[in-house]
XYZ file of C-alpha atoms in Angstrom:
713
model
C 95.629 36.177 63.636
C 96.751 33.505 61.141
C 100.331 33.028 60.132
C 101.279 34.342 56.681
C 102.117 31.712 54.069
C 105.769 30.924 53.798
C 106.587 30.362 50.125
C 105.513 32.202 46.909
C 103.733 29.117 45.630
C 101.732 28.794 48.785
C 100.811 32.501 48.610
C 99.829 32.057 44.952
C 97.504 29.126 45.802
C 96.034 31.181 48.622
C 95.159 33.922 46.135
C 93.647 31.408 43.709
C 91.487 29.972 46.531
C 90.145 33.431 47.504
C 89.484 34.202 43.803
C 87.594 30.972 43.192
C 85.445 31.366 46.296
C 84.445 34.874 45.205
C 83.607 34.069 41.589
C 82.342 30.447 41.663
C 78.781 31.289 42.865
C 78.130 33.440 39.707
C 79.814 31.093 37.230
C 77.820 28.918 34.767
C 79.962 25.861 34.922
C 79.404 22.194 35.598
C 82.726 21.956 37.505
C 83.026 21.719 41.286
C 84.597 24.567 43.188
C 87.972 22.766 43.684
C 87.916 21.942 39.935
C 87.170 25.586 39.204
C 90.018 26.648 41.556
C 92.356 24.446 39.583
C 91.356 26.318 36.413
C 92.053 29.694 38.020
C 95.480 28.743 39.385
C 97.309 29.144 35.998
C 95.582 32.484 35.511
C 96.651 33.648 38.962
C 100.230 32.630 38.173
C 100.177 34.661 34.957
C 98.878 37.743 36.786
C 101.618 37.227 39.407
C 104.293 37.040 36.750
C 102.930 40.170 34.942
C 102.883 42.065 38.244
C 106.593 41.299 38.960
C 107.945 41.486 35.353
C 110.730 43.942 34.676
C 108.822 45.365 31.745
C 105.095 45.639 32.105
C 102.999 43.780 29.443
C 99.233 44.456 29.361
C 98.658 41.460 27.070
C 98.801 39.170 30.091
C 95.808 41.010 31.602
C 93.830 40.833 28.406
C 94.609 37.119 28.056
C 93.388 36.423 31.632
C 90.159 38.378 30.911
C 89.596 36.299 27.771
C 90.328 33.131 29.699
C 87.604 33.996 32.187
C 85.073 34.021 29.351
C 86.311 30.672 28.175
C 85.844 29.356 31.706
C 82.148 30.334 31.442
C 82.580 33.335 33.789
C 80.417 35.411 31.423
C 78.163 36.984 33.970
C 79.051 40.700 34.577
C 79.077 40.004 38.309
C 81.887 37.464 37.755
C 84.102 40.221 36.195
C 83.282 42.685 38.986
C 84.156 40.147 41.716
C 87.340 39.183 39.836
C 88.545 42.821 39.624
C 87.759 43.384 43.330
C 89.699 40.270 44.254
C 92.701 41.251 42.123
C 92.647 44.792 43.556
C 92.570 43.569 47.142
C 94.778 40.476 47.139
C 97.086 40.307 44.121
C 99.779 42.704 45.523
C 99.287 41.330 49.066
C 99.935 37.706 48.167
C 102.001 37.996 44.953
C 103.875 41.325 45.311
C 106.825 39.961 47.237
C 109.295 42.691 48.439
C 108.771 45.101 45.554
C 107.812 48.751 45.751
C 104.200 48.834 46.900
C 103.316 52.009 45.022
C 104.713 50.668 41.774
C 103.056 47.294 42.302
C 99.682 48.876 42.938
C 100.008 50.995 39.790
C 100.792 47.827 37.823
C 97.877 46.021 39.459
C 95.481 48.808 38.340
C 96.776 48.566 34.763
C 96.277 44.728 34.861
C 92.700 45.209 35.968
C 92.013 47.515 33.032
C 93.574 45.026 30.624
C 91.588 42.172 32.117
C 88.364 44.131 31.709
C 89.228 44.960 28.095
C 90.094 41.339 27.252
C 86.935 40.097 29.016
C 84.729 42.564 27.117
C 86.301 41.901 23.706
C 86.139 38.155 24.089
C 82.605 38.233 25.450
C 81.469 40.395 22.514
C 83.180 38.122 19.987
C 81.602 35.045 21.620
C 78.184 36.670 21.652
C 78.480 37.584 17.994
C 79.553 34.066 17.147
C 76.664 32.554 19.093
C 74.210 34.915 17.381
C 75.610 33.978 14.011
C 75.351 30.275 14.874
C 71.786 30.826 16.038
C 70.953 32.662 12.849
C 72.537 29.942 10.778
C 70.674 27.284 12.752
C 67.432 29.177 12.349
C 67.974 29.427 8.622
C 68.900 25.774 8.445
C 65.906 24.779 10.572
C 63.672 26.863 8.407
C 64.923 25.094 5.395
C 64.481 21.744 7.020
C 60.918 22.620 8.050
C 60.089 23.869 4.599
C 61.536 20.754 3.094
C 59.618 18.589 5.572
C 56.420 20.480 4.853
C 56.925 20.000 1.149
C 57.654 16.336 1.596
C 54.694 15.928 3.856
C 52.421 17.751 1.426
C 53.751 15.575 -1.402
C 53.119 12.429 0.613
C 49.613 13.607 1.553
C 48.789 14.373 -2.080
C 50.148 10.961 -3.116
C 48.033 9.207 -0.533
C 44.986 11.366 -1.286
C 45.126 10.814 -5.033
C 46.446 7.260 -5.097
C 44.174 5.823 -2.405
C 41.931 2.911 -3.494
C 39.137 4.214 -1.313
C 37.209 7.364 -2.004
C 38.202 10.417 -0.011
C 36.280 13.673 0.133
C 36.460 16.822 2.283
C 33.593 19.232 2.910
C 32.897 22.191 5.138
C 30.403 22.080 7.950
C 27.616 23.313 5.672
C 28.076 20.228 3.496
C 29.760 21.974 0.543
C 32.268 19.593 -1.062
C 35.782 21.074 -1.154
C 38.065 18.266 -2.308
C 37.648 14.766 -3.748
C 40.136 12.228 -4.968
C 40.140 10.157 -8.158
C 38.786 7.019 -6.499
C 35.686 8.835 -5.336
C 35.098 10.244 -8.818
C 35.418 6.756 -10.313
C 33.008 5.342 -7.728
C 30.293 7.877 -8.637
C 31.198 7.959 -12.337
C 31.173 11.751 -12.603
C 33.644 14.638 -13.137
C 35.126 16.583 -10.270
C 33.142 19.830 -10.992
C 29.929 17.790 -11.044
C 30.667 16.090 -7.750
C 31.837 19.330 -6.069
C 28.645 21.058 -7.079
C 26.717 18.673 -4.830
C 25.929 19.151 -1.154
C 26.338 16.313 1.313
C 22.709 16.611 2.508
C 21.497 15.870 -1.024
C 22.811 12.316 -0.877
C 19.794 10.682 0.724
C 18.685 7.154 -0.141
C 15.502 5.163 0.791
C 17.678 2.439 2.350
C 19.437 4.877 4.710
C 19.582 3.544 8.264
C 17.345 5.572 10.657
C 20.344 6.929 12.524
C 22.298 8.078 9.440
C 21.438 11.753 9.399
C 21.198 12.000 13.158
C 24.851 10.965 13.381
C 25.716 13.439 10.641
C 24.103 16.321 12.552
C 25.891 15.360 15.730
C 29.230 15.353 13.914
C 28.952 18.797 12.195
C 27.777 20.269 15.466
C 30.926 19.032 17.190
C 29.105 16.568 19.430
C 30.964 13.488 18.059
C 34.331 12.974 16.437
C 33.392 10.337 13.849
C 30.853 7.724 12.844
C 30.825 4.600 10.677
C 27.936 2.945 8.834
C 26.827 1.270 5.592
C 25.226 3.708 3.166
C 23.839 3.618 -0.337
C 24.147 6.440 -2.934
C 22.469 6.958 -6.289
C 24.804 7.309 -9.267
C 23.758 9.639 -12.139
C 22.750 6.626 -14.249
C 20.285 5.458 -11.571
C 22.345 2.537 -10.285
C 23.085 2.219 -6.603
C 26.510 2.540 -5.061
C 26.873 0.742 -1.702
C 29.679 1.907 0.591
C 31.240 1.440 3.983
C 31.246 5.126 5.029
C 33.444 6.650 7.750
C 33.037 10.379 8.442
C 35.456 12.211 10.776
C 35.442 15.751 12.153
C 38.520 17.963 11.580
C 39.132 20.756 14.096
C 41.328 23.878 13.823
C 44.241 24.834 16.106
C 41.819 26.156 18.696
C 39.789 22.938 18.727
C 36.791 24.341 16.880
C 35.049 22.170 14.226
C 36.276 23.163 10.744
C 35.874 20.383 8.167
C 34.401 16.940 7.680
C 36.419 14.165 6.067
C 34.660 11.172 4.423
C 36.263 7.829 3.563
C 34.206 5.568 1.301
C 34.865 1.909 0.481
C 32.878 0.586 -2.500
C 31.079 -2.549 -1.302
C 28.586 -2.868 -4.173
C 30.039 -6.063 -5.651
C 30.493 -7.585 -2.216
C 26.902 -6.751 -1.335
C 25.622 -8.237 -4.588
C 27.687 -11.360 -3.895
C 26.259 -11.590 -0.365
C 22.759 -11.173 -1.737
C 23.465 -13.923 -4.265
C 24.848 -16.201 -1.574
C 21.889 -15.374 0.654
C 19.562 -16.229 -2.229
C 21.296 -19.535 -2.880
C 21.250 -20.344 0.819
C 17.526 -19.658 1.106
C 16.210 -20.915 -2.245
C 15.967 -24.355 -3.811
C 18.500 -24.792 -6.613
C 16.194 -26.912 -8.776
C 12.867 -25.060 -8.585
C 13.907 -21.592 -7.481
C 11.321 -21.732 -4.640
C 12.217 -20.699 -1.109
C 13.822 -23.641 0.715
C 13.330 -25.096 4.193
C 15.586 -22.444 5.826
C 13.672 -19.526 4.288
C 10.337 -21.163 4.984
C 11.155 -21.620 8.668
C 12.166 -17.967 8.930
C 8.818 -16.887 7.458
C 6.875 -19.389 9.563
C 8.635 -18.231 12.725
C 7.787 -14.611 11.865
C 4.142 -15.545 11.189
C 3.844 -17.409 14.465
C 5.369 -14.474 16.308
C 2.843 -11.959 14.921
C 0.690 -9.912 17.197
C -2.683 -10.659 18.714
C -5.460 -11.276 16.254
C -3.133 -12.722 13.582
C -3.531 -16.288 12.330
C -1.703 -18.626 9.960
C -2.601 -21.425 7.629
C -0.204 -24.084 6.331
C -0.641 -26.644 3.537
C 1.888 -29.518 3.557
C 1.916 -31.237 0.145
C 3.465 -34.586 -0.766
C 3.091 -35.915 -4.302
C 1.440 -39.335 -4.572
C 3.480 -41.967 -6.380
C 6.450 -39.740 -7.159
C 8.917 -42.498 -6.329
C 7.389 -44.638 -9.092
C 8.027 -41.852 -11.638
C 11.633 -41.506 -10.479
C 12.212 -45.260 -10.574
C 10.603 -45.776 -13.976
C 11.584 -42.633 -15.922
C 14.738 -41.621 -14.078
C 15.661 -38.750 -11.785
C 16.080 -36.247 -14.612
C 12.428 -36.756 -15.631
C 11.477 -36.493 -11.958
C 13.322 -33.197 -11.625
C 11.515 -31.727 -14.643
C 8.232 -32.856 -13.130
C 9.120 -31.108 -9.864
C 9.994 -27.859 -11.682
C 6.575 -27.896 -13.401
C 4.823 -28.629 -10.140
C 6.719 -25.776 -8.460
C 5.617 -23.367 -11.171
C 1.984 -24.367 -10.740
C 2.191 -24.053 -6.969
C 3.824 -20.639 -7.265
C 0.833 -19.426 -9.314
C -1.456 -20.556 -6.486
C 0.094 -18.327 -3.850
C 0.166 -14.789 -5.208
C -1.908 -12.950 -2.595
C -0.226 -10.834 0.125
C 0.938 -12.992 3.001
C 1.161 -16.160 0.888
C 4.262 -18.093 -0.073
C 5.264 -21.502 -1.433
C 8.431 -23.378 -0.526
C 10.046 -26.724 -1.296
C 11.175 -28.641 1.783
C 12.951 -31.334 -0.172
C 12.213 -34.267 -2.475
C 8.555 -34.048 -3.519
C 7.474 -32.200 -0.394
C 6.153 -28.643 -0.723
C 4.522 -26.191 1.729
C 2.214 -23.254 1.151
C 1.831 -20.612 3.860
C -0.833 -17.927 4.262
C -1.027 -15.318 7.023
C -3.521 -12.733 8.157
C -6.551 -12.309 10.370
C -8.837 -14.717 8.368
C -6.772 -17.730 7.399
C -9.514 -20.225 8.429
C -11.236 -19.618 5.078
C -8.152 -18.701 3.059
C -6.200 -21.850 3.782
C -9.063 -24.064 2.491
C -9.151 -22.003 -0.674
C -5.407 -22.278 -1.038
C -5.518 -26.064 -0.660
C -8.321 -26.157 -3.259
C -6.299 -24.123 -5.723
C -3.312 -26.447 -5.265
C -5.423 -29.560 -5.881
C -6.910 -27.955 -9.023
C -3.455 -26.924 -10.266
C -2.378 -30.548 -10.228
C -5.346 -31.805 -12.247
C -3.919 -31.144 -15.693
C -1.375 -33.742 -16.872
C 2.310 -32.771 -17.063
C 4.260 -33.496 -20.205
C 7.720 -34.949 -19.515
C 9.826 -36.419 -22.318
C 6.783 -36.811 -24.547
C 4.783 -38.570 -21.790
C 1.619 -37.195 -20.220
C 1.999 -37.749 -16.469
C -0.896 -37.471 -14.086
C 0.171 -35.903 -10.804
C -1.785 -36.122 -7.562
C -0.959 -34.963 -4.063
C -1.889 -35.407 -0.459
C -2.185 -32.274 1.680
C -2.165 -31.823 5.436
C -3.614 -28.501 6.647
C -2.814 -26.788 9.908
C -4.514 -23.503 10.828
C -4.638 -21.507 13.976
C -3.780 -18.340 15.907
C -0.252 -17.037 16.031
C 1.786 -17.411 19.207
C 0.476 -20.747 20.429
C 2.862 -23.213 18.759
C 6.474 -23.372 17.632
C 7.448 -23.806 13.941
C 8.576 -27.390 14.636
C 5.260 -28.280 16.292
C 3.254 -26.781 13.379
C 5.266 -28.597 10.741
C 5.052 -31.885 12.671
C 1.282 -31.585 12.870
C 1.085 -30.797 9.154
C 3.316 -33.736 8.301
C 1.181 -36.111 10.422
C -1.987 -34.810 8.805
C -0.536 -35.177 5.307
C 0.300 -38.826 5.948
C -3.233 -39.282 7.273
C -4.531 -37.980 3.911
C -2.113 -40.289 2.053
C -3.268 -43.289 4.159
C -6.883 -42.465 3.244
C -6.070 -43.029 -0.400
C -4.262 -39.754 -1.358
C -5.338 -37.086 -3.823
C -7.102 -35.254 -0.970
C -6.478 -32.854 1.889
C -7.145 -33.351 5.563
C -7.403 -30.889 8.445
C -5.179 -31.349 11.435
C -6.803 -33.014 14.432
C -5.242 -32.742 17.879
C -6.335 -36.260 18.890
C -5.026 -37.777 15.657
C -1.759 -35.918 16.130
C -1.482 -37.248 19.678
C -2.042 -40.810 18.454
C 0.577 -40.389 15.734
C 3.067 -38.897 18.213
C 2.424 -41.763 20.600
C 2.899 -44.221 17.769
C 6.187 -42.571 16.883
C 7.256 -42.743 20.529
C 6.430 -46.392 20.677
C 8.368 -47.035 17.468
C 11.432 -45.325 18.951
C 11.131 -47.223 22.220
C 10.656 -50.669 20.684
C 14.355 -51.675 20.339
C 15.264 -50.831 23.944
C 12.020 -52.382 25.231
C 13.118 -55.786 24.043
C 16.512 -55.330 25.654
C 14.948 -54.207 28.977
C 12.602 -57.190 29.071
C 9.361 -55.124 28.860
C 7.584 -57.780 26.800
C 5.664 -60.684 28.280
C 3.372 -63.450 26.887
C -0.204 -64.325 27.814
C -1.771 -67.582 26.686
C -5.373 -68.272 25.514
C -6.533 -71.889 25.681
C -7.393 -73.934 22.643
C -10.312 -76.232 23.585
C -11.437 -79.384 21.839
C -15.131 -78.986 20.985
C -15.798 -82.700 21.201
C -14.802 -83.375 24.801
C -14.025 -79.844 26.073
C -10.429 -80.638 26.938
C -7.601 -78.072 26.713
C -5.407 -79.064 23.791
C -3.020 -76.132 23.831
C -2.830 -72.391 23.800
C -2.121 -69.449 21.483
C 0.761 -67.266 22.615
C -0.150 -63.548 22.596
C 2.660 -61.061 23.256
C 2.073 -57.968 25.393
C 4.220 -54.877 26.053
C 4.383 -53.513 29.598
C 5.212 -49.939 28.654
C 6.659 -47.722 31.432
C 4.222 -44.858 30.615
C 1.300 -46.382 28.746
C 0.875 -49.585 30.722
C 0.036 -52.919 29.094
C -0.263 -52.639 25.322
C -1.875 -55.275 23.115
C -0.251 -56.550 19.930
C -2.462 -54.379 17.757
C -0.656 -51.312 19.200
C 2.917 -52.357 18.450
C 3.101 -55.350 16.086
C 2.482 -53.161 12.986
C 5.208 -50.815 14.244
C 7.552 -53.740 14.782
C 6.834 -54.971 11.262
C 7.479 -51.506 9.855
C 10.855 -51.170 11.623
C 12.008 -54.765 11.100
C 12.083 -55.417 14.855
C 9.403 -58.042 14.349
C 12.099 -60.594 13.457
C 14.016 -60.480 16.806
C 10.754 -59.946 18.697
C 9.147 -62.925 16.932
C 12.206 -65.055 17.624
C 11.958 -64.153 21.324
C 8.215 -64.975 21.424
C 8.849 -68.294 19.707
C 11.599 -69.297 22.114
C 9.655 -68.280 25.249
C 6.518 -70.056 24.023
C 8.356 -73.274 23.176
C 10.044 -73.264 26.597
C 6.588 -72.801 28.165
C 5.242 -75.743 26.111
C 8.098 -77.908 27.467
C 7.208 -76.919 31.071
C 3.534 -77.746 30.455
C 4.438 -81.153 29.080
C 6.749 -81.821 31.999
C 4.049 -80.861 34.474
C 1.331 -82.707 32.502
C 3.166 -85.990 32.334
C 1.225 -88.735 30.522
C -2.301 -87.408 30.913
C -4.953 -88.924 28.653
C -5.833 -85.627 27.049
C -2.539 -85.645 25.191
C 0.318 -83.178 25.201
C -0.382 -79.422 25.135
C 0.483 -77.625 21.928
C 1.636 -74.027 21.567
C 0.458 -71.804 18.726
C 2.729 -68.910 17.722
C 1.876 -66.219 15.155
C 4.223 -65.522 12.267
C 4.146 -62.042 10.585
C 4.720 -61.637 6.810
C 8.153 -60.203 7.579
C 9.138 -63.346 9.422
C 7.965 -65.464 6.535
C 10.419 -63.824 4.190
C 13.309 -63.846 6.656
C 15.972 -66.336 5.525
C 16.635 -67.517 9.064
C 13.089 -68.673 9.905
C 13.619 -72.354 9.455
C 17.050 -72.470 11.133
C 15.877 -70.322 14.056
C 12.913 -72.636 14.623
C 15.082 -75.775 14.483
C 17.654 -74.285 16.895
C 14.934 -73.305 19.415
C 13.319 -76.710 19.301
C 16.693 -78.438 19.746
C 17.787 -76.224 22.626
C 14.554 -76.674 24.520
C 14.239 -80.363 23.713
C 10.663 -79.978 22.441
C 9.321 -82.142 19.591
C 8.136 -80.315 16.441
C 4.587 -81.592 16.889
C 4.246 -79.395 20.050
C 4.475 -76.290 17.878
C 1.962 -74.741 15.537
C 2.862 -71.676 13.528
C -0.066 -69.419 12.518
C 0.125 -67.507 9.245
C -2.609 -65.087 8.116
C -4.455 -65.971 4.944
C -3.700 -62.506 3.479
C 0.088 -63.163 3.792
C -0.249 -66.233 1.545
C -2.464 -64.827 -1.174
C -0.642 -65.258 -4.439
C 2.383 -66.758 -2.616
C 4.921 -68.364 -4.930
C 6.978 -71.473 -4.302
C 9.906 -69.508 -2.826
C 7.634 -68.052 -0.105
C 6.057 -71.432 0.604
C 9.338 -73.313 0.708
C 10.186 -72.499 4.361
C 6.680 -73.457 5.491
C 6.895 -76.755 3.595
C 10.250 -77.549 5.292
C 8.733 -76.810 8.720
C 5.667 -78.923 7.938
C 7.850 -81.811 6.785
C 9.659 -81.596 10.162
C 6.352 -82.093 11.945
C 5.485 -78.488 12.803
C 1.808 -77.730 12.248
C 0.961 -74.725 10.047
C -2.350 -72.960 10.667
C -4.028 -70.651 8.132
C -5.204 -67.785 10.413
C -8.161 -65.504 9.725
C -9.388 -67.829 7.001
C -12.211 -66.331 4.966
C -11.031 -62.703 5.075
C -8.439 -62.839 2.288
C -10.720 -63.744 -0.628
C -8.313 -66.487 -1.588
C -9.047 -69.078 -4.164
C -10.164 -72.196 -2.277
C -8.288 -74.307 -4.788
C -5.070 -72.824 -3.383
C -5.617 -74.840 -0.220
C -4.344 -77.912 -2.070
C -0.880 -76.342 -2.582
C -0.494 -74.709 0.834
C 1.460 -76.678 3.452
C -1.197 -76.131 6.140
C -2.813 -78.624 8.463
C -5.272 -76.317 10.305
C -7.773 -73.662 9.215
C -8.567 -70.954 11.759
C -12.006 -69.678 10.837
C -12.365 -65.901 11.258
C -14.830 -64.765 13.954
C -16.856 -62.819 11.399
C -18.416 -66.134 10.241
C -19.576 -67.185 13.684
C -20.746 -63.981 15.380
C -24.374 -64.598 14.410
C -24.195 -67.913 16.285
C -23.945 -66.155 19.624
C -27.739 -65.883 19.615
C -30.318 -68.575 18.951
C -31.387 -69.253 16.280
C -28.307 -68.550 14.215
C -28.343 -67.028 10.745
C -28.959 -70.040 8.424
C -26.667 -68.526 5.723
C -23.757 -68.361 8.132
C -24.464 -71.920 9.227
C -24.351 -73.130 5.610
C -21.066 -71.234 4.979
C -19.360 -72.645 8.094
C -20.712 -76.095 7.346
C -19.314 -75.886 3.813
C -15.895 -74.714 5.016
C -15.683 -77.453 7.601
C -16.680 -80.079 5.080
C -14.116 -78.773 2.574
C -11.366 -78.677 5.219
C -12.045 -82.202 6.471
C -12.086 -83.473 2.926
C -8.558 -82.032 2.572
C -7.562 -83.586 5.865
C -7.427 -80.182 7.596
C -8.545 -79.487 11.153
C -10.741 -76.423 11.832
C -10.282 -74.015 14.728
C -12.743 -71.243 15.436
C -11.837 -67.867 17.015
C -14.009 -65.558 19.078
C -16.269 -68.041 20.821
C -18.116 -66.092 23.535
C -21.298 -68.059 24.396
C -22.255 -71.643 25.153
C -24.834 -71.630 22.350
C -22.161 -70.589 19.926
C -19.818 -73.354 21.145
C -22.515 -75.995 20.869
C -23.510 -74.965 17.368
C -19.881 -75.116 16.229
C -19.543 -78.562 17.751
C -22.573 -79.713 15.853
C -21.161 -78.332 12.621
C -18.039 -80.458 13.121
C -15.449 -77.820 14.108
C -12.482 -79.389 15.919
C -11.169 -76.780 18.369
C -12.111 -73.266 19.508
C -10.854 -70.352 21.549
C -12.528 -67.312 23.021
C -13.681 -65.591 26.170
C -16.323 -68.275 26.707
C -13.479 -70.581 27.740
C -10.921 -68.127 29.116
C -9.330 -64.821 28.424
C -5.597 -64.689 27.664
C -3.681 -65.040 30.900
C -0.513 -66.284 32.575
C 0.788 -69.774 31.825
C -0.119 -71.058 35.337
C -3.841 -70.562 34.708
C -3.789 -72.567 31.466
C -2.043 -75.457 33.311
C -4.738 -75.341 35.966
C -7.484 -75.508 33.323
C -5.717 -78.432 31.686
C -5.550 -80.270 35.031
C -9.240 -79.669 35.689
C -10.082 -81.107 32.254
C -7.828 -84.087 32.798
C -9.292 -84.958 36.192
C -12.865 -83.851 35.511
C-alpha cells in the first residue's frame, strides 16, 4: 500500500496525472502525455477550488468542460472518462478534511456543469466549423467558376487567335468547330466548311498511309498522327498543309472527338519546288542540268531485266571560236537556240535532253528497244543542227560531234556510261567532227589507258622510269659507226616497256615534254662524252649523238640556254650534238621560231631536218632553214628493199640527194632493213643511214662495241 501524498499541491498533481492518463488515449492532440498533463493541471486546480469554495459556483464546472473542448478532447469518450475520473478521485485527492457527503454532492453538481459546458462549447465549435466549411465551399465554388471562366476565355482566345488552322470533328467525321485561320486557309465561310465531312477531303497526292492512319485514330487504335497532306480549295487551287490529328477521349477514356491542327505550307512547298527546279535545271537554257541528268541516268540503269538505255553525248564543233570572235553573249544565245532544237528532238516517252555544261549536251532514251531508237535520236539531233542559227544578224553554221553508248540496264554505273560516251564523242571529233560514233570497248580501253599514262607521266620522271636506247648511225661509204640517235623509252610498272609513240604525244599535250626532253638531252650528251672518252683518238672520228626536239621544245624560251648549260656541265663540244626537228614543225616557220635554231647552229650544234619529204614543204625554204642534215623519210626508200628498185623512187631520192649536196647538206636515210637497200643508197650518194639492217635500238654498251669493231675491222 502506497503512502498518501503529503501536501495539497502534491495531491492535486496526483489527480491531474490520473486524469491525463485516462483521457490522453482518446484525445486528438499533437502534444505528448506530459505536455497534456500540464494542460490539465490548471483545470484540476479550478475544480479543486470550486469543490472547497464557501459558496458553490457552477460556472467553474462549465468553464472546465469548455476548456476540454479547446484542448481537443472532443471525442465523447473523452468526456465520459473525465467525468468518471472526477467522480472517483476529485473528493479523494482534493477534498481535504471537509464533510464527505457535502463534498460528494458538490462533485456531482460540478460533473453536471462540466458536461453542460462541454456540450455547449462542442456544439458552438461544430456550428462554427460547419459555417467555415460552407463559406469555404462557397468561396471554392466561386474560385472554380472563375477559373473555369478564365480557362474558357483563354481557350477561346487561343482557338480563335491561333495562326494555324484548328478544327474539331466527331468520330463520324462531321465537323463541329473551326477557327478563323482554318477558314482563311480554305477561303470559305464557317457554315460551308462545317457542312463538309472529313472523309470527303481526299486528294490524288495523298500518301498511301493517310486514310489508314485516320481509320486507326477514330477507332481508338492510335492517339495521333502527323503527315503532309494536300486539300482542294473551292477555286480549284491546292492547299498544302502539315497536318496533325489527335484523338480526344471522355472521362471514361472512350474516344469522343478528333482534333486537327493544320499549318499552311503551300508557299514553302512552292519555294522548295522552285529551289529544286533551279538546282536541277540549267539557268541559261532551262534544260535539266548534270545533277538531274545523273538522277535519271541512275534510275534508267537501275531498271529491271529487259530494259535498255541509249545515250547521245553531244559537243559542238568550233564553239570556242564563236565565243572568242563574237563574245560570250552571242555564244549564250547560240546555246539557247541549240537547246530548243535538241528539246524538240526528244519528245517521246523515256527521252530527255540535258545540258552538262559549256557546249556539252546529252540526250537519253530508255526502254526495251533502244538499239534502234538511239540511232534515230542521234540522226534527229544531227538534222536539227543543219539549219543555220541567226545571232546578232549573223547566220552561224553549227555542227556537232556525238558519242553514242547503248546497252542493257544494270551492267554499268552512270560514271562509266558517261565516261564511255565522252571518249566516243572525242573519237568522233578527232575523225573530223560533224558525225556520230558508237562506243567501242577496245577504243574505250585504249583511251582509258592513255589517260592513265597521262596521269602517271609526271611521277614517272621523278621515279626514274625512263631510260634511253641508242640506234647507230652508219656511214654508207665505209660502214663505220658515226654516232647514234637517242630514243627514249618508258619502263611502266604495269604496261612494261613503252615506245615514244605511246607517250611522247601525251607529254607534248601536257607540257611535260619540256622537262622530259631536257632530261633526254642531258643523259644523251653525258653518254656521248663517255663514248668519246672510251673511243680516244680512233680514226673513225668522234661519235655524235642525235636528239629529237618536239615542236613544244622549239617554242620554249629556255631551249638555247638549257642546251648551253648541259654542254658546259658535261664538257662536251657542240659538234658532238645533233638536234633533230621534224619537217612538219618548220612548215611556215617565221624568224622568231627559227632564231633559237640559228643560235644553236652558230654554236656548232648540227640541226637535222627529220622526216624530210612528208611535210610538203617548199624546197626553196631549205635555203633559209639553219639545217645541216636532211633525214630522208623511209617512205622514199621502202621500194629499194627488193631488187630491182622502183625507178621513180630512185629518181626522187637521187634528186633530193643532189639538191641537198648542192646546198652543202648531208643526207641520212631512215629505215634501212636490207643489204640491197643499203648498197643502192650508197650508190645514190647518201651519206649516213640507220635501221634494223645495222642494229636495233639498244643499250649504250652495244653501240660502243659496234664502234670498236668498225675501228679495228
